[in-house]
Amino acid sequence: MKPSNHDSLLDDLAEQAEERCQVRDHISKVIADLEFSDEMFTDQHDGSAFYDFEGMVRIFLYKEVRGLSQRETARHLEQWPHILMKFGLDRSPRQATLSHTRQNRFSFTDWLFLRDAASQIQEIAEEHDLIHVPNDSPPISPDEIQDGGLTEKEIRRATQLARKHVFKPFSTGRAENAKYDDNIFWEMQAYLSMVRCGTAQGGRRFARMSKRSETPHGDTHERTIKKIGAPNPQTSLKEWSDGSDTVNWKRTRKQLLDPFNDAIEHLLEESTLKNDIREPVNVAIDITPWQFYPSPWKDRDRNLPKEDYPEMVAGLKDRGVRGYEFATLTVVGVNTPIILAVEPVKRRSAWENDGVGSTPVADVVERLLNKAHQYVEINKVMADREFDTHRVRDIVDRKGMTYLIPKRFSASKDFENAEKVEQHPHADVAVEQDVSLSVDDRTHEVNFMYVPSKSGEGSALFTTNADVTPDRAQGLVAQYRDRWMIENEYKSIKADFLPVTCSKDYRMRMFYFIAATLMYNLWRLTNLVLRDLVDVDLGESPPITAGEFVELLAVFVEPQTEYG
């Protein structure tokens, strides 16, 4: 590195670290995500070396940021091997290797730059409380295996059982004599989920990690994923130019949801999961955003939007925030929070013309329920205020299911009833029974439940089509808390299974999300397989953490000898 570039390159790494510290929960993940330019570090070793230089740079950054000695670093990496995988290495270097690397592979200028970079990253990470946070995905140590009744063989066997459900129903449509078979792209997709980086950086790191003699470039992986979301072969190339217009996103939905639904069916039928779901089940429906940062405006002052802005990106609740949105239906239960159905959500945004439509939320709910009902019998449907519409309630009631949906205070009667409850000397719960709700000449009775709000201030208003008395109302509303686990579900999908991408192509975006959803389900399945071996509540302490599972999946997704 040229000394004249020292400060500008330091600023670049500091800026990267600041961005990653805002979304990462451990310093090892921050360092794994950093992108090094060719100017930053140059390997001084002539010829090939056993340990990849970029991986060793990350190790030394980690060492300096954590304030570890070489001996402590070597022991630390032995204890936490998944950090090595994040850094693109497949085995832990010994202390002697670290010493040799420091003396023979770094120039004096590069080493000074690394020390300065580590100092800045350390300062930024300390501001975000990431230096001393326990790692969220530790491997199972020998003591834990012995105490928990698990063995490495059992963990690998369970992971391999889950592996075959992930991508089996998907097909790239590539020729039989293609250079790479489909399996290598599934391996790479699992690896991208593990390290949560883009295809360019992830492709290079995957090539170093894979046991295969040759792996596809990141661009090849992107093109292959887009083929999975391709429509019927009869569609013209002109119609399928960029995967962005209205007709095409609907085709992408079908092309990707059909194999996703097949995967869910295989997961239920070929595993023990079906036996663990006690029917009829309670389910929760929710919508989650996947934030998209570029502005939709070519010229905001003149109200001119960009012509090529992704139409599936919509404005979100917070002002100035945009993103893709997906709706999910999840079985609610401590041990079986499994996602059974996914639907894309299309909303019209302020920058779009009046002719652009939105997907009615009631239609989304109906499609989710229709799909989930093919797998399980549904008793109760819970949703948040985003689904507070007459048509949503009517659809659930038509299907003979019970709903529990909060209602916004809108009519004057809502405020009057809430005030009466709050001023009552003894009761803090009230039910307004048999309120008629009519949709398309069909009417059913709704009960309005006024209960203490979660914040403890004022009342909350819930609606249900179930017969309910004041004595039962609070217990029924308490069940609504079960759907709050969905927030953790979404956090896990995004933090542990969703790769990073800047792509505007909806085929990429939707495939990444449903693949992450499947891997989340498989994490749950793997823990169900192992549950009988350890005495734990899966909702609180699963035998395998999400982070550890995705690492195992990335390692064992490549076909190998099954354990007997």
XYZ file of C-alpha atoms in Angstrom:
564
model
C 0.000 0.000 0.000
C 1.228 3.464 -0.847
C 1.587 5.670 2.268
C -0.201 8.470 0.398
C -3.384 6.355 0.309
C -3.278 5.540 4.019
C -5.860 8.033 5.276
C -8.394 7.615 2.449
C -8.311 3.816 2.736
C -8.694 4.075 6.517
C -11.760 6.263 6.017
C -13.211 3.671 3.642
C -12.856 0.849 6.189
C -14.191 3.033 8.995
C -17.250 3.907 6.919
C -17.855 0.227 6.156
C -17.475 -0.674 9.831
C -19.954 2.010 10.905
C -22.572 0.725 8.451
C -22.094 -2.901 9.460
C -22.072 -2.198 13.200
C -25.589 -0.829 12.825
C -26.957 -4.153 11.503
C -24.605 -6.767 12.996
C -24.629 -8.158 16.538
C -21.016 -9.310 16.886
C -17.622 -7.919 15.910
C -16.655 -11.109 14.024
C -19.599 -10.539 11.655
C -18.571 -6.928 11.120
C -15.018 -7.934 10.171
C -16.262 -10.780 7.965
C -18.384 -8.279 6.003
C -15.583 -5.779 5.315
C -14.506 -5.481 1.693
C -10.802 -4.890 1.079
C -9.586 -3.065 -2.014
C -6.472 -4.349 -3.806
C -4.581 -1.309 -2.517
C -4.991 -2.152 1.161
C -2.967 -5.336 1.595
C -0.448 -7.212 -0.543
C 0.755 -10.709 0.315
C 4.577 -10.666 0.577
C 4.781 -14.458 0.310
C 6.099 -15.840 -2.995
C 4.142 -18.776 -4.378
C 1.130 -20.503 -2.880
C 0.372 -20.533 0.843
C -1.748 -22.958 2.865
C -3.848 -20.181 4.469
C -5.601 -17.633 2.274
C -4.096 -14.185 2.861
C -7.417 -12.308 2.974
C -8.659 -14.699 5.664
C -5.487 -14.127 7.663
C -5.935 -10.353 7.340
C -9.399 -10.735 8.897
C -7.960 -12.869 11.699
C -5.353 -10.239 12.548
C -7.977 -7.477 12.429
C -10.106 -9.560 14.797
C -7.076 -10.152 17.039
C -6.223 -6.460 17.249
C -9.799 -5.270 17.710
C -10.407 -7.794 20.496
C -7.026 -7.053 22.084
C -5.914 -10.697 21.996
C -2.414 -12.127 21.964
C -1.423 -14.566 19.212
C -1.772 -17.451 21.632
C -5.197 -16.271 22.767
C -6.257 -15.786 19.157
C -5.270 -19.330 18.164
C -7.134 -20.811 21.130
C -10.120 -18.556 20.496
C -10.425 -19.695 16.864
C -10.131 -23.322 17.921
C -13.021 -22.794 20.321
C -15.166 -20.872 17.798
C -14.514 -22.517 14.390
C -17.557 -20.881 12.770
C -15.623 -17.571 12.907
C -13.061 -19.161 10.604
C -15.820 -20.035 8.148
C -16.996 -16.440 8.180
C -13.432 -15.360 7.435
C -13.141 -17.805 4.525
C -10.821 -20.363 6.174
C -11.529 -24.041 6.712
C -9.182 -24.739 9.612
C -7.686 -22.932 12.566
C -4.080 -21.663 12.254
C -1.712 -22.462 15.117
C 0.108 -19.778 17.076
C 3.296 -20.504 15.103
C 1.397 -19.948 11.854
C 0.107 -16.616 13.095
C 3.622 -15.552 14.037
C 5.036 -16.645 10.664
C 2.254 -14.824 8.796
C 2.817 -11.628 10.749
C 6.566 -11.644 10.034
C 6.618 -12.876 6.429
C 3.364 -11.972 4.694
C 2.763 -8.366 5.813
C 4.893 -5.454 4.685
C 5.786 -2.873 7.316
C 3.418 -0.332 5.729
C 0.518 -2.796 5.486
C 0.967 -3.840 9.111
C 0.839 -0.236 10.304
C -2.298 0.258 8.232
C -3.900 -2.858 9.770
C -3.132 -1.630 13.292
C -4.618 1.794 12.542
C -7.680 0.232 10.921
C -8.188 -2.080 13.905
C -7.988 0.896 16.272
C -10.721 2.750 14.361
C -12.931 -0.343 14.052
C -12.503 -1.031 17.773
C -13.648 2.489 18.640
C -16.698 2.218 16.377
C -17.603 -1.259 17.652
C -17.345 -0.140 21.281
C -19.852 2.636 20.557
C -22.259 -0.092 19.413
C -21.436 -2.442 22.340
C -20.136 -5.177 20.001
C -16.696 -5.865 21.416
C -17.693 -7.957 24.413
C -21.051 -9.342 23.195
C -21.109 -13.162 23.532
C -21.154 -14.817 20.119
C -24.681 -15.704 19.049
C -23.835 -18.946 17.299
C -21.218 -20.906 19.263
C -20.438 -24.470 18.211
C -21.465 -27.281 20.510
C -18.467 -27.967 22.701
C -17.612 -31.510 23.911
C -18.965 -30.675 27.375
C -22.279 -29.483 25.959
C -22.541 -32.559 23.740
C -21.994 -34.849 26.716
C -24.332 -32.931 29.019
C -27.059 -32.504 26.403
C -26.968 -36.061 25.083
C -25.987 -34.897 21.574
C -23.114 -36.209 19.515
C -21.497 -34.672 16.462
C -22.757 -37.662 14.477
C -26.354 -36.983 15.523
C -26.083 -33.284 14.695
C -24.698 -34.000 11.233
C -27.294 -36.674 10.606
C -30.122 -34.307 11.559
C -28.659 -31.571 9.385
C -28.384 -33.927 6.425
C -32.017 -34.940 6.926
C -32.983 -31.288 6.724
C -30.688 -30.589 3.763
C -32.581 -32.715 1.290
C -35.742 -30.620 1.823
C -34.208 -27.235 0.997
C -33.757 -26.967 -2.741
C -34.928 -30.335 -4.082
C -38.135 -28.974 -5.699
C -36.314 -26.094 -7.432
C -34.863 -26.471 -10.909
C -32.633 -24.109 -12.862
C -33.752 -25.565 -16.188
C -30.133 -25.858 -17.274
C -29.003 -28.437 -19.833
C -27.837 -31.833 -18.584
C -24.389 -31.220 -20.058
C -24.027 -27.823 -18.362
C -20.657 -27.086 -16.817
C -22.088 -27.030 -13.284
C -24.907 -29.156 -11.917
C -27.688 -27.608 -9.842
C -26.289 -28.869 -6.541
C -23.328 -26.510 -6.635
C -25.673 -23.509 -6.811
C -27.600 -24.788 -3.765
C -24.305 -25.174 -1.927
C -23.380 -21.619 -2.837
C -26.804 -20.279 -1.840
C -26.494 -21.886 1.588
C -23.016 -20.427 1.928
C -24.241 -16.937 0.993
C -26.848 -17.272 3.735
C -24.171 -18.273 6.199
C -21.774 -15.414 5.532
C -24.507 -12.920 4.541
C -22.608 -11.226 1.771
C -23.186 -10.499 -1.906
C -22.503 -12.921 -4.753
C -19.232 -11.243 -5.810
C -17.470 -11.450 -2.446
C -19.379 -14.590 -1.461
C -18.422 -16.339 -4.691
C -14.717 -15.787 -4.048
C -14.985 -16.965 -0.449
C -17.119 -19.957 -1.449
C -14.491 -20.986 -4.008
C -11.875 -21.087 -1.258
C -14.154 -23.030 1.102
C -15.588 -25.581 -1.331
C -14.010 -29.003 -1.780
C -14.919 -28.868 -5.465
C -12.111 -28.333 -7.972
C -14.055 -25.528 -9.676
C -16.960 -23.325 -8.609
C -19.113 -20.809 -10.515
C -18.424 -17.080 -10.467
C -20.828 -14.875 -8.534
C -22.306 -13.526 -11.786
C -23.005 -17.083 -12.940
C -24.820 -17.750 -9.680
C -26.991 -14.652 -10.158
C -27.912 -15.641 -13.713
C -28.809 -19.141 -12.544
C -31.038 -17.871 -9.726
C -32.866 -15.655 -12.227
C -33.521 -18.724 -14.376
C -35.301 -20.362 -11.427
C -37.749 -17.457 -11.409
C -38.188 -17.564 -15.189
C -41.711 -18.016 -16.605
C -43.114 -20.524 -19.052
C -40.636 -21.124 -21.928
C -43.226 -19.793 -24.358
C -42.840 -16.291 -22.903
C -40.926 -14.084 -25.313
C -37.530 -12.650 -24.428
C -38.924 -9.150 -24.858
C -41.602 -9.835 -22.230
C -38.969 -11.257 -19.874
C -36.248 -8.677 -20.330
C -35.730 -7.477 -16.777
C -38.150 -9.236 -14.412
C -39.702 -5.941 -13.354
C -43.069 -5.291 -15.041
C -46.421 -6.145 -13.489
C -47.111 -9.255 -15.527
C -43.647 -10.598 -14.829
C -43.738 -10.255 -11.026
C -46.916 -12.317 -11.004
C -45.234 -14.947 -13.154
C -42.227 -14.902 -10.863
C -44.566 -15.453 -7.928
C -45.990 -18.602 -9.522
C -42.644 -19.943 -10.713
C -41.123 -19.662 -7.247
C -44.088 -20.420 -4.996
C -44.915 -23.715 -6.703
C -41.582 -25.332 -5.719
C -41.684 -23.551 -2.341
C -45.075 -25.146 -1.652
C -43.735 -28.536 -2.768
C -40.849 -28.126 -0.339
C -43.252 -27.352 2.513
C -45.316 -30.428 1.650
C -42.215 -32.659 1.597
C -41.067 -31.168 4.881
C -44.387 -32.020 6.536
C -44.858 -35.458 5.030
C -41.317 -36.800 5.205
C -40.375 -35.621 8.676
C -41.642 -35.905 12.222
C -42.996 -32.380 12.048
C -46.534 -33.448 11.113
C -46.771 -35.402 14.366
C -45.628 -32.377 16.360
C -48.367 -30.110 15.034
C -51.484 -30.571 17.124
C -54.483 -29.841 14.944
C -56.496 -27.737 14.703
C -53.744 -25.116 14.870
C -53.627 -21.412 15.599
C -51.882 -19.383 12.932
C -50.584 -15.856 12.639
C -50.427 -13.739 9.493
C -48.051 -10.829 9.181
C -46.186 -8.730 6.618
C -42.454 -8.107 6.838
C -40.420 -5.533 4.883
C -37.017 -6.037 3.278
C -35.584 -2.544 3.185
C -34.421 -1.059 -0.137
C -32.287 2.074 0.180
C -32.040 3.826 -3.249
C -34.380 6.775 -3.768
C -37.230 6.434 -6.286
C -36.804 10.023 -7.435
C -34.859 11.274 -10.432
C -35.746 14.848 -9.425
C -37.707 15.145 -6.165
C -38.321 18.895 -6.522
C -39.942 18.392 -9.926
C -41.702 15.198 -8.757
C -39.986 13.090 -11.433
C -39.569 9.404 -10.472
C -36.928 7.061 -11.891
C -38.261 5.093 -14.838
C -36.474 1.854 -13.905
C -37.297 1.880 -10.187
C -38.437 -1.582 -8.954
C -42.227 -1.607 -8.880
C -42.366 -4.116 -6.006
C -40.638 -1.591 -3.730
C -43.151 0.449 -1.728
C -43.079 3.155 0.899
C -43.102 1.691 4.426
C -44.574 2.965 7.687
C -41.636 5.194 8.595
C -41.311 8.327 6.486
C -38.684 8.059 3.764
C -38.205 4.296 4.255
C -38.851 1.889 1.371
C -38.690 -1.845 0.829
C -40.011 -5.076 -0.641
C -42.780 -6.749 1.385
C -43.744 -10.380 1.945
C -46.682 -11.841 3.869
C -46.310 -15.095 5.784
C -48.596 -17.514 7.606
C -47.001 -19.213 10.614
C -48.197 -21.992 12.894
C -48.174 -20.461 16.372
C -46.674 -22.693 19.020
C -43.625 -22.822 21.257
C -42.164 -25.902 19.591
C -43.576 -25.539 16.078
C -43.311 -21.945 14.798
C -43.225 -23.167 11.185
C -43.989 -20.934 8.182
C -46.497 -22.713 5.935
C -47.177 -20.085 3.277
C -45.591 -16.977 1.730
C -47.067 -14.328 -0.561
C -45.499 -11.260 -2.188
C -47.223 -7.944 -1.435
C -47.628 -5.236 -4.069
C -48.605 -1.743 -2.941
C -48.957 1.422 -4.969
C -46.538 4.131 -3.859
C -46.567 7.931 -4.099
C -44.036 7.971 -6.942
C -46.153 5.648 -9.145
C -48.862 6.767 -11.541
C -52.558 6.333 -10.818
C -52.861 3.322 -13.119
C -50.658 1.159 -10.877
C -52.681 -1.063 -8.580
C -52.086 -2.694 -5.211
C -52.742 -6.223 -4.021
C -55.739 -6.068 -1.642
C -54.667 -7.331 1.752
C -57.787 -9.521 1.865
C -56.649 -11.323 -1.304
C -53.263 -11.971 0.293
C -54.955 -13.423 3.376
C -57.210 -15.662 1.303
C -54.309 -17.101 -0.694
C -52.293 -17.749 2.477
C -55.202 -19.505 4.171
C -56.038 -21.571 1.090
C -52.481 -22.838 0.855
C -52.008 -23.526 4.580
C -55.378 -25.277 4.787
C -54.021 -27.916 2.392
C -51.553 -28.967 5.107
C -53.338 -28.428 8.432
C -56.745 -27.766 9.931
C -56.865 -24.158 11.147
C -58.740 -23.102 14.283
C -57.801 -19.477 14.955
C -56.266 -16.759 12.762
C -54.417 -13.866 14.400
C -53.227 -10.744 12.607
C -52.268 -7.175 13.486
C -53.976 -3.866 12.692
C -52.647 -3.923 9.147
C -55.372 -6.519 8.517
C -58.122 -4.480 10.175
C -60.609 -4.650 7.279
C -64.163 -5.959 6.982
C -63.218 -8.131 4.008
C -60.390 -9.882 5.888
C -62.783 -10.736 8.712
C -65.395 -11.925 6.245
C -62.922 -14.232 4.462
C -61.824 -15.889 7.706
C -65.406 -16.288 8.880
C -66.489 -17.788 5.528
C -63.876 -20.501 5.974
C -65.313 -21.484 9.366
C -62.270 -20.215 11.269
C -62.080 -17.949 14.298
C -60.254 -14.630 13.976
C -58.611 -12.414 16.565
C -57.728 -9.044 15.045
C -57.161 -5.703 16.810
C -59.217 -2.744 15.605
C -58.251 0.883 15.256
C -60.313 3.357 17.241
C -62.288 5.113 14.510
C -66.021 5.438 15.282
C -67.129 7.702 18.111
C -68.709 4.660 19.739
C -65.264 3.028 20.021
C -63.958 5.947 22.069
C -67.124 6.164 24.186
C -67.028 2.458 25.114
C -63.324 2.601 25.942
C -63.905 5.618 28.178
C -66.700 3.815 30.055
C -64.418 0.855 30.762
C -61.556 3.046 31.906
C -63.825 4.990 34.271
C -65.561 1.913 35.699
C -64.710 1.476 39.398
C -64.276 -2.310 39.199
C -64.246 -3.768 35.671
C -61.369 -3.214 33.259
C -62.782 -5.437 30.482
C -65.951 -5.052 28.442
C -67.485 -6.843 25.451
C -69.870 -5.381 22.910
C -71.553 -8.482 21.530
C -73.188 -9.361 18.223
C -72.211 -6.363 16.137
C -73.306 -7.078 12.549
C -70.650 -6.979 9.847
C -71.803 -7.197 6.219
C -69.703 -7.797 3.105
C -71.201 -8.543 -0.322
C -74.696 -9.210 1.043
C -73.309 -11.626 3.640
C -73.472 -10.846 7.363
C -71.838 -12.363 10.422
C -71.710 -11.292 14.063
C -68.615 -9.698 15.565
C -67.728 -9.185 19.219
C -65.749 -6.076 20.232
C -63.465 -6.624 23.252
C -62.152 -3.649 25.247
C -59.191 -4.741 27.371
C -56.269 -2.984 29.124
C -53.614 -2.006 26.580
C -50.205 -3.647 26.631
C -48.607 -0.327 27.656
C -50.894 -0.096 30.685
C -52.349 3.200 29.491
C -55.919 3.212 28.231
C -57.692 0.386 26.430
C -57.027 -1.775 23.410
C -59.801 -2.925 21.084
C -59.915 -6.442 19.632
C -62.483 -8.115 17.399
C -63.453 -11.785 17.149
C -66.224 -13.885 15.657
C -65.997 -16.326 18.583
C -68.604 -16.365 21.341
C -66.980 -14.454 24.171
C -67.961 -13.076 27.569
C -66.054 -10.449 29.582
C -64.625 -13.212 31.778
C -63.173 -14.966 28.760
C -62.140 -11.896 26.767
C -58.838 -11.218 28.510
C -57.758 -14.861 28.220
C -58.586 -14.843 24.525
C -56.630 -11.659 23.948
C -53.713 -13.149 25.898
C -53.414 -15.737 23.122
C -52.604 -12.856 20.800
C -49.247 -12.602 22.517
C -48.298 -15.877 20.841
C -48.097 -14.094 17.503
C -45.427 -11.762 18.877
C -42.908 -14.574 18.358
C -43.214 -13.744 14.665
C -41.094 -10.657 15.301
C -38.277 -12.961 16.436
C -39.009 -15.201 13.459
C -38.494 -12.342 11.023
C -35.371 -11.195 12.848
C -33.921 -14.704 12.575
C -34.726 -14.980 8.867
C -33.074 -11.644 8.118
C -30.136 -12.008 10.519
C -29.254 -15.670 9.944
C -30.613 -16.823 6.585
C -31.119 -13.896 4.187
C -28.083 -13.156 1.971
C -27.091 -9.601 1.126
C -27.982 -8.345 -2.346
C -28.259 -5.008 -4.136
C -30.167 -6.546 -7.035
C -33.335 -4.828 -8.258
C -34.422 -7.965 -10.123
C -37.495 -9.384 -8.411
C -36.540 -12.953 -9.314
C -33.456 -12.595 -7.137
C -35.261 -10.864 -4.300
C -38.141 -13.311 -4.071
C -35.960 -16.408 -4.386
C -33.634 -15.145 -1.662
C -36.573 -14.552 0.683
C -38.317 -17.898 0.157
C -35.001 -19.774 0.327
C -34.273 -18.023 3.637
C -37.766 -18.958 4.831
C -37.203 -22.609 3.941
C -33.887 -22.654 5.772
C -35.554 -21.091 8.804
C -38.116 -23.931 8.706
C -35.340 -26.481 8.382
C -33.576 -25.058 11.393
C -36.787 -25.680 13.307
C -37.076 -29.164 11.831
C -33.497 -30.028 12.764
C -34.153 -29.059 16.366
C -37.341 -31.123 16.385
C -35.321 -34.119 15.234
C -32.864 -33.517 18.089
C -35.473 -32.576 20.681
C -35.900 -36.093 22.041
C -32.174 -36.196 22.805
C -32.169 -33.120 25.008
C -34.617 -31.909 27.606
C -35.273 -28.351 26.413
C -38.106 -26.120 25.329
C -37.347 -25.341 21.697
C -38.956 -21.924 21.968
C -36.438 -20.859 24.602
C -33.299 -22.925 24.085
C -33.056 -24.919 20.839
C -30.302 -27.577 20.767
C -28.809 -25.886 17.670
C -28.869 -22.111 17.264
C -29.934 -20.558 13.968
C -26.402 -19.372 13.259
C -24.903 -22.795 13.904
C -27.519 -24.551 11.783
C -26.889 -22.432 8.708
C -23.164 -23.128 9.030
C -23.818 -26.871 9.220
C -26.173 -26.600 6.262
C -23.516 -24.818 4.223
C -20.982 -27.516 5.095
C -23.218 -30.527 4.527
C -25.387 -29.362 1.634
C -22.832 -31.023 -0.658
C -23.916 -34.679 -1.116
C -21.849 -37.073 0.951
C -22.074 -40.396 2.721
C -25.055 -40.563 5.038
C -24.407 -41.432 8.653
C -25.845 -44.785 9.686
